[in-house]
Amino acid sequence: MNSWPHAPPHWNHEPGIYFVTASTYRREFYFHGKDRLDLLQFHLLTVLQASGWRLDAWAIFPNHYHLVLRSHSESVRLSRVLGKIHMLTAREINRLDSTPGKKRWHNYRDSRLTFERSYLARLRYVMHNPVHHGYATHPTLYRWCSGSWFSQTASPAFLKTVESFPIDRLKLEDDE
């Protein structure tokens, strides 16, 4: 008898561009507050960079995060990288809460983006997610998102292109 898989398959071993959403266990708000969001953002940015991944967009919340990122042939496999980030952040949150060994992360979903329109729509989706969830009135005003960085570093033409993509028809699972 074959067992049914309990998690989505992750086909993220090929170089390319990926959209990732990761959720905390039971969607609990384990990363509430400035210091905890800073901790998660620090580990996401540093571990991904050290593993050969380039972040194009990110949005981090108390119970989930979204990423648009890209790899090359030498990048560490995404499942290993996210596993390391989740292990490091869970260990630190458990230390802060005096709850050693408590499960903090549930799983993640990833999609390989192979069409430019899909990539551009997800860039906009991720950067506008803080507004969608009510954390900010504009993407550049939320500290744990790439909106401000993107508006300062992207060319005006590329920024205009990304901002023109509709996101209301995207069928994405969001965790809040």
PDB file of C-alpha atoms in Angstrom:
ATOM      1  CA  MET A   1       0.000   0.000   0.000  1.00  0.00           C
ATOM      2  CA  ASN A   2       1.375   3.415  -0.980  1.00  0.00           C
ATOM      3  CA  SER A   3       1.324   6.169   1.572  1.00  0.00           C
ATOM      4  CA  TRP A   4      -0.130   9.511   0.592  1.00  0.00           C
ATOM      5  CA  PRO A   5       2.324  12.443   0.754  1.00  0.00           C
ATOM      6  CA  HIS A   6       1.657  14.812   3.642  1.00  0.00           C
ATOM      7  CA  ALA A   7       3.472  17.765   2.151  1.00  0.00           C
ATOM      8  CA  PRO A   8       3.645  19.327  -1.299  1.00  0.00           C
ATOM      9  CA  PRO A   9       6.483  18.095  -3.505  1.00  0.00           C
ATOM     10  CA  HIS A  10       9.317  20.580  -3.866  1.00  0.00           C
ATOM     11  CA  TRP A  11      10.879  20.631  -7.326  1.00  0.00           C
ATOM     12  CA  ASN A  12      13.231  23.476  -6.482  1.00  0.00           C
ATOM     13  CA  HIS A  13      16.523  21.871  -7.419  1.00  0.00           C
ATOM     14  CA  GLU A  14      16.691  23.442 -10.892  1.00  0.00           C
ATOM     15  CA  PRO A  15      18.221  26.898 -11.320  1.00  0.00           C
ATOM     16  CA  GLY A  16      15.552  29.499 -11.886  1.00  0.00           C
ATOM     17  CA  ILE A  17      13.148  31.948 -10.300  1.00  0.00           C
ATOM     18  CA  TYR A  18      10.844  30.773  -7.507  1.00  0.00           C
ATOM     19  CA  PHE A  19       7.904  32.083  -5.537  1.00  0.00           C
ATOM     20  CA  VAL A  20       7.860  30.779  -1.944  1.00  0.00           C
ATOM     21  CA  THR A  21       5.371  31.073   0.899  1.00  0.00           C
ATOM     22  CA  ALA A  22       6.240  29.604   4.304  1.00  0.00           C
ATOM     23  CA  SER A  23       3.925  29.387   7.306  1.00  0.00           C
ATOM     24  CA  THR A  24       4.476  29.019  11.000  1.00  0.00           C
ATOM     25  CA  TYR A  25       3.061  25.981  12.741  1.00  0.00           C
ATOM     26  CA  ARG A  26      -0.712  26.378  13.124  1.00  0.00           C
ATOM     27  CA  ARG A  27      -0.245  29.861  11.670  1.00  0.00           C
ATOM     28  CA  GLU A  28       0.624  31.170  15.119  1.00  0.00           C
ATOM     29  CA  PHE A  29       2.114  34.667  15.398  1.00  0.00           C
ATOM     30  CA  TYR A  30       5.549  33.544  16.654  1.00  0.00           C
ATOM     31  CA  PHE A  31       7.334  36.493  15.030  1.00  0.00           C
ATOM     32  CA  HIS A  32       5.287  39.268  16.587  1.00  0.00           C
ATOM     33  CA  GLY A  33       7.076  42.504  17.349  1.00  0.00           C
ATOM     34  CA  LYS A  34       9.988  44.385  15.861  1.00  0.00           C
ATOM     35  CA  ASP A  35      12.793  42.277  17.350  1.00  0.00           C
ATOM     36  CA  ARG A  36      11.341  38.967  16.170  1.00  0.00           C
ATOM     37  CA  LEU A  37      10.586  40.261  12.688  1.00  0.00           C
ATOM     38  CA  ASP A  38      14.143  41.653  12.540  1.00  0.00           C
ATOM     39  CA  LEU A  39      15.479  38.242  13.565  1.00  0.00           C
ATOM     40  CA  LEU A  40      13.547  36.436  10.838  1.00  0.00           C
ATOM     41  CA  GLN A  41      14.486  39.006   8.198  1.00  0.00           C
ATOM     42  CA  PHE A  42      18.162  38.847   9.186  1.00  0.00           C
ATOM     43  CA  HIS A  43      18.291  35.062   8.834  1.00  0.00           C
ATOM     44  CA  LEU A  44      16.339  35.065   5.570  1.00  0.00           C
ATOM     45  CA  LEU A  45      18.564  37.670   3.958  1.00  0.00           C
ATOM     46  CA  THR A  46      21.914  36.357   5.191  1.00  0.00           C
ATOM     47  CA  VAL A  47      21.357  32.612   4.767  1.00  0.00           C
ATOM     48  CA  LEU A  48      19.849  32.980   1.306  1.00  0.00           C
ATOM     49  CA  GLN A  49      22.702  35.198   0.152  1.00  0.00           C
ATOM     50  CA  ALA A  50      25.348  32.891   1.632  1.00  0.00           C
ATOM     51  CA  SER A  51      23.695  29.948  -0.135  1.00  0.00           C
ATOM     52  CA  GLY A  52      23.827  31.531  -3.579  1.00  0.00           C
ATOM     53  CA  TRP A  53      20.232  32.742  -3.827  1.00  0.00           C
ATOM     54  CA  ARG A  54      19.255  36.274  -4.866  1.00  0.00           C
ATOM     55  CA  LEU A  55      16.132  37.803  -3.396  1.00  0.00           C
ATOM     56  CA  ASP A  56      14.070  39.875  -5.806  1.00  0.00           C
ATOM     57  CA  ALA A  57      11.200  40.530  -3.364  1.00  0.00           C
ATOM     58  CA  TRP A  58      10.257  39.617   0.202  1.00  0.00           C
ATOM     59  CA  ALA A  59       7.521  40.309   2.726  1.00  0.00           C
ATOM     60  CA  ILE A  60       7.790  39.008   6.291  1.00  0.00           C
ATOM     61  CA  PHE A  61       4.925  38.781   8.784  1.00  0.00           C
ATOM     62  CA  PRO A  62       4.384  37.370  12.288  1.00  0.00           C
ATOM     63  CA  ASN A  63       3.091  34.036  10.946  1.00  0.00           C
ATOM     64  CA  HIS A  64       4.355  33.710   7.361  1.00  0.00           C
ATOM     65  CA  TYR A  65       6.552  35.119   4.653  1.00  0.00           C
ATOM     66  CA  HIS A  66       6.616  35.409   0.865  1.00  0.00           C
ATOM     67  CA  LEU A  67       9.717  35.422  -1.323  1.00  0.00           C
ATOM     68  CA  VAL A  68      10.539  35.835  -4.986  1.00  0.00           C
ATOM     69  CA  LEU A  69      14.070  34.584  -5.437  1.00  0.00           C
ATOM     70  CA  ARG A  70      16.419  33.178  -8.026  1.00  0.00           C
ATOM     71  CA  SER A  71      19.188  30.643  -8.087  1.00  0.00           C
ATOM     72  CA  HIS A  72      22.017  29.594 -10.358  1.00  0.00           C
ATOM     73  CA  SER A  73      23.748  26.252 -10.888  1.00  0.00           C
ATOM     74  CA  GLU A  74      25.930  26.646  -7.767  1.00  0.00           C
ATOM     75  CA  SER A  75      23.117  27.627  -5.379  1.00  0.00           C
ATOM     76  CA  VAL A  76      22.382  25.379  -2.424  1.00  0.00           C
ATOM     77  CA  ARG A  77      19.125  23.463  -2.840  1.00  0.00           C
ATOM     78  CA  LEU A  78      16.227  25.629  -1.627  1.00  0.00           C
ATOM     79  CA  SER A  79      14.806  22.975   0.693  1.00  0.00           C
ATOM     80  CA  ARG A  80      18.130  22.867   2.565  1.00  0.00           C
ATOM     81  CA  VAL A  81      18.358  26.647   2.758  1.00  0.00           C
ATOM     82  CA  LEU A  82      14.819  27.103   4.068  1.00  0.00           C
ATOM     83  CA  GLY A  83      15.359  24.207   6.473  1.00  0.00           C
ATOM     84  CA  LYS A  84      18.408  26.006   7.874  1.00  0.00           C
ATOM     85  CA  ILE A  85      16.521  29.312   8.187  1.00  0.00           C
ATOM     86  CA  HIS A  86      13.615  27.605   9.928  1.00  0.00           C
ATOM     87  CA  MET A  87      15.931  25.715  12.275  1.00  0.00           C
ATOM     88  CA  LEU A  88      17.890  28.856  13.223  1.00  0.00           C
ATOM     89  CA  THR A  89      14.814  31.024  13.768  1.00  0.00           C
ATOM     90  CA  ALA A  90      12.889  28.326  15.657  1.00  0.00           C
ATOM     91  CA  ARG A  91      15.877  27.757  17.932  1.00  0.00           C
ATOM     92  CA  GLU A  92      16.143  31.489  18.666  1.00  0.00           C
ATOM     93  CA  ILE A  93      12.394  31.962  19.283  1.00  0.00           C
ATOM     94  CA  ASN A  94      12.388  28.905  21.530  1.00  0.00           C
ATOM     95  CA  ARG A  95      15.310  30.358  23.481  1.00  0.00           C
ATOM     96  CA  LEU A  96      13.482  33.671  23.871  1.00  0.00           C
ATOM     97  CA  ASP A  97      10.282  31.896  24.998  1.00  0.00           C
ATOM     98  CA  SER A  98      12.059  29.264  27.144  1.00  0.00           C
ATOM     99  CA  THR A  99      10.383  26.492  25.121  1.00  0.00           C
ATOM    100  CA  PRO A 100      13.213  24.265  23.836  1.00  0.00           C
ATOM    101  CA  GLY A 101      12.228  21.975  20.997  1.00  0.00           C
ATOM    102  CA  LYS A 102       8.836  23.555  20.314  1.00  0.00           C
ATOM    103  CA  LYS A 103       7.732  23.271  16.677  1.00  0.00           C
ATOM    104  CA  ARG A 104       7.599  26.719  15.055  1.00  0.00           C
ATOM    105  CA  TRP A 105       7.420  26.088  11.297  1.00  0.00           C
ATOM    106  CA  HIS A 106       4.950  23.983   9.375  1.00  0.00           C
ATOM    107  CA  ASN A 107       5.881  23.837   5.723  1.00  0.00           C
ATOM    108  CA  TYR A 108       6.425  25.921   2.651  1.00  0.00           C
ATOM    109  CA  ARG A 109       5.015  26.072  -0.845  1.00  0.00           C
ATOM    110  CA  ASP A 110       7.115  26.881  -3.870  1.00  0.00           C
ATOM    111  CA  SER A 111       6.459  27.479  -7.541  1.00  0.00           C
ATOM    112  CA  ARG A 112       9.019  27.815 -10.270  1.00  0.00           C
ATOM    113  CA  LEU A 113       8.218  30.907 -12.316  1.00  0.00           C
ATOM    114  CA  THR A 114       8.832  30.321 -16.001  1.00  0.00           C
ATOM    115  CA  PHE A 115       6.803  33.143 -17.549  1.00  0.00           C
ATOM    116  CA  GLU A 116       7.795  36.793 -17.303  1.00  0.00           C
ATOM    117  CA  ARG A 117       4.210  37.920 -16.621  1.00  0.00           C
ATOM    118  CA  SER A 118       3.940  35.479 -13.721  1.00  0.00           C
ATOM    119  CA  TYR A 119       7.220  36.753 -12.303  1.00  0.00           C
ATOM    120  CA  LEU A 120       6.195  40.419 -12.574  1.00  0.00           C
ATOM    121  CA  ALA A 121       2.768  39.788 -11.016  1.00  0.00           C
ATOM    122  CA  ARG A 122       4.335  37.979  -8.064  1.00  0.00           C
ATOM    123  CA  LEU A 123       6.874  40.745  -7.527  1.00  0.00           C
ATOM    124  CA  ARG A 124       3.995  43.188  -7.187  1.00  0.00           C
ATOM    125  CA  TYR A 125       1.977  40.759  -5.046  1.00  0.00           C
ATOM    126  CA  VAL A 126       4.814  40.295  -2.546  1.00  0.00           C
ATOM    127  CA  MET A 127       5.606  43.978  -2.279  1.00  0.00           C
ATOM    128  CA  HIS A 128       1.945  44.928  -1.837  1.00  0.00           C
ATOM    129  CA  ASN A 129       1.233  42.174   0.689  1.00  0.00           C
ATOM    130  CA  PRO A 130       1.810  44.442   3.743  1.00  0.00           C
ATOM    131  CA  VAL A 131      -0.888  46.758   2.396  1.00  0.00           C
ATOM    132  CA  HIS A 132      -3.199  43.793   1.732  1.00  0.00           C
ATOM    133  CA  HIS A 133      -2.818  42.616   5.342  1.00  0.00           C
ATOM    134  CA  GLY A 134      -3.228  46.118   6.786  1.00  0.00           C
ATOM    135  CA  TYR A 135       0.330  46.513   8.116  1.00  0.00           C
ATOM    136  CA  ALA A 136       1.032  49.610   5.999  1.00  0.00           C
ATOM    137  CA  THR A 137      -0.701  52.066   3.703  1.00  0.00           C
ATOM    138  CA  HIS A 138       2.057  51.810   1.071  1.00  0.00           C
ATOM    139  CA  PRO A 139       4.617  49.043   0.338  1.00  0.00           C
ATOM    140  CA  THR A 140       7.549  51.386   1.012  1.00  0.00           C
ATOM    141  CA  LEU A 141       6.340  51.995   4.581  1.00  0.00           C
ATOM    142  CA  TYR A 142       6.643  48.411   5.858  1.00  0.00           C
ATOM    143  CA  ARG A 143      10.109  47.682   7.221  1.00  0.00           C
ATOM    144  CA  TRP A 144      10.047  43.893   6.661  1.00  0.00           C
ATOM    145  CA  CYS A 145       9.345  44.059   2.957  1.00  0.00           C
ATOM    146  CA  SER A 146      11.383  44.800  -0.140  1.00  0.00           C
ATOM    147  CA  GLY A 147       9.055  47.622  -1.234  1.00  0.00           C
ATOM    148  CA  SER A 148      11.302  50.460  -0.076  1.00  0.00           C
ATOM    149  CA  TRP A 149      14.487  48.802  -1.356  1.00  0.00           C
ATOM    150  CA  PHE A 150      12.829  48.073  -4.707  1.00  0.00           C
ATOM    151  CA  SER A 151      11.564  51.634  -5.154  1.00  0.00           C
ATOM    152  CA  GLN A 152      15.088  52.966  -4.475  1.00  0.00           C
ATOM    153  CA  THR A 153      17.046  50.522  -6.663  1.00  0.00           C
ATOM    154  CA  ALA A 154      14.796  49.599  -9.604  1.00  0.00           C
ATOM    155  CA  SER A 155      14.780  51.760 -12.686  1.00  0.00           C
ATOM    156  CA  PRO A 156      11.699  53.975 -12.996  1.00  0.00           C
ATOM    157  CA  ALA A 157      10.644  52.041 -16.113  1.00  0.00           C
ATOM    158  CA  PHE A 158      10.872  48.646 -14.380  1.00  0.00           C
ATOM    159  CA  LEU A 159       9.082  49.987 -11.303  1.00  0.00           C
ATOM    160  CA  LYS A 160       6.285  51.287 -13.532  1.00  0.00           C
ATOM    161  CA  THR A 161       6.075  47.915 -15.307  1.00  0.00           C
ATOM    162  CA  VAL A 162       5.800  45.970 -12.040  1.00  0.00           C
ATOM    163  CA  GLU A 163       3.235  48.397 -10.622  1.00  0.00           C
ATOM    164  CA  SER A 164       1.089  47.998 -13.748  1.00  0.00           C
ATOM    165  CA  PHE A 165       0.531  44.263 -13.223  1.00  0.00           C
ATOM    166  CA  PRO A 166      -2.872  43.315 -11.830  1.00  0.00           C
ATOM    167  CA  ILE A 167      -2.757  41.010  -8.826  1.00  0.00           C
ATOM    168  CA  ASP A 168      -6.456  40.713  -8.048  1.00  0.00           C
ATOM    169  CA  ARG A 169      -6.795  37.532 -10.119  1.00  0.00           C
ATOM    170  CA  LEU A 170      -3.785  35.705  -8.677  1.00  0.00           C
ATOM    171  CA  LYS A 171      -4.889  32.520  -6.933  1.00  0.00           C
ATOM    172  CA  LEU A 172      -2.383  32.341  -4.074  1.00  0.00           C
ATOM    173  CA  GLU A 173      -2.789  30.926  -0.615  1.00  0.00           C
ATOM    174  CA  ASP A 174      -2.042  33.564   2.014  1.00  0.00           C
ATOM    175  CA  ASP A 175      -1.737  32.856   5.702  1.00  0.00           C
ATOM    176  CA  GLU A 176      -3.456  35.632   7.572  1.00  0.00           C
TER     177      GLU A 176
END
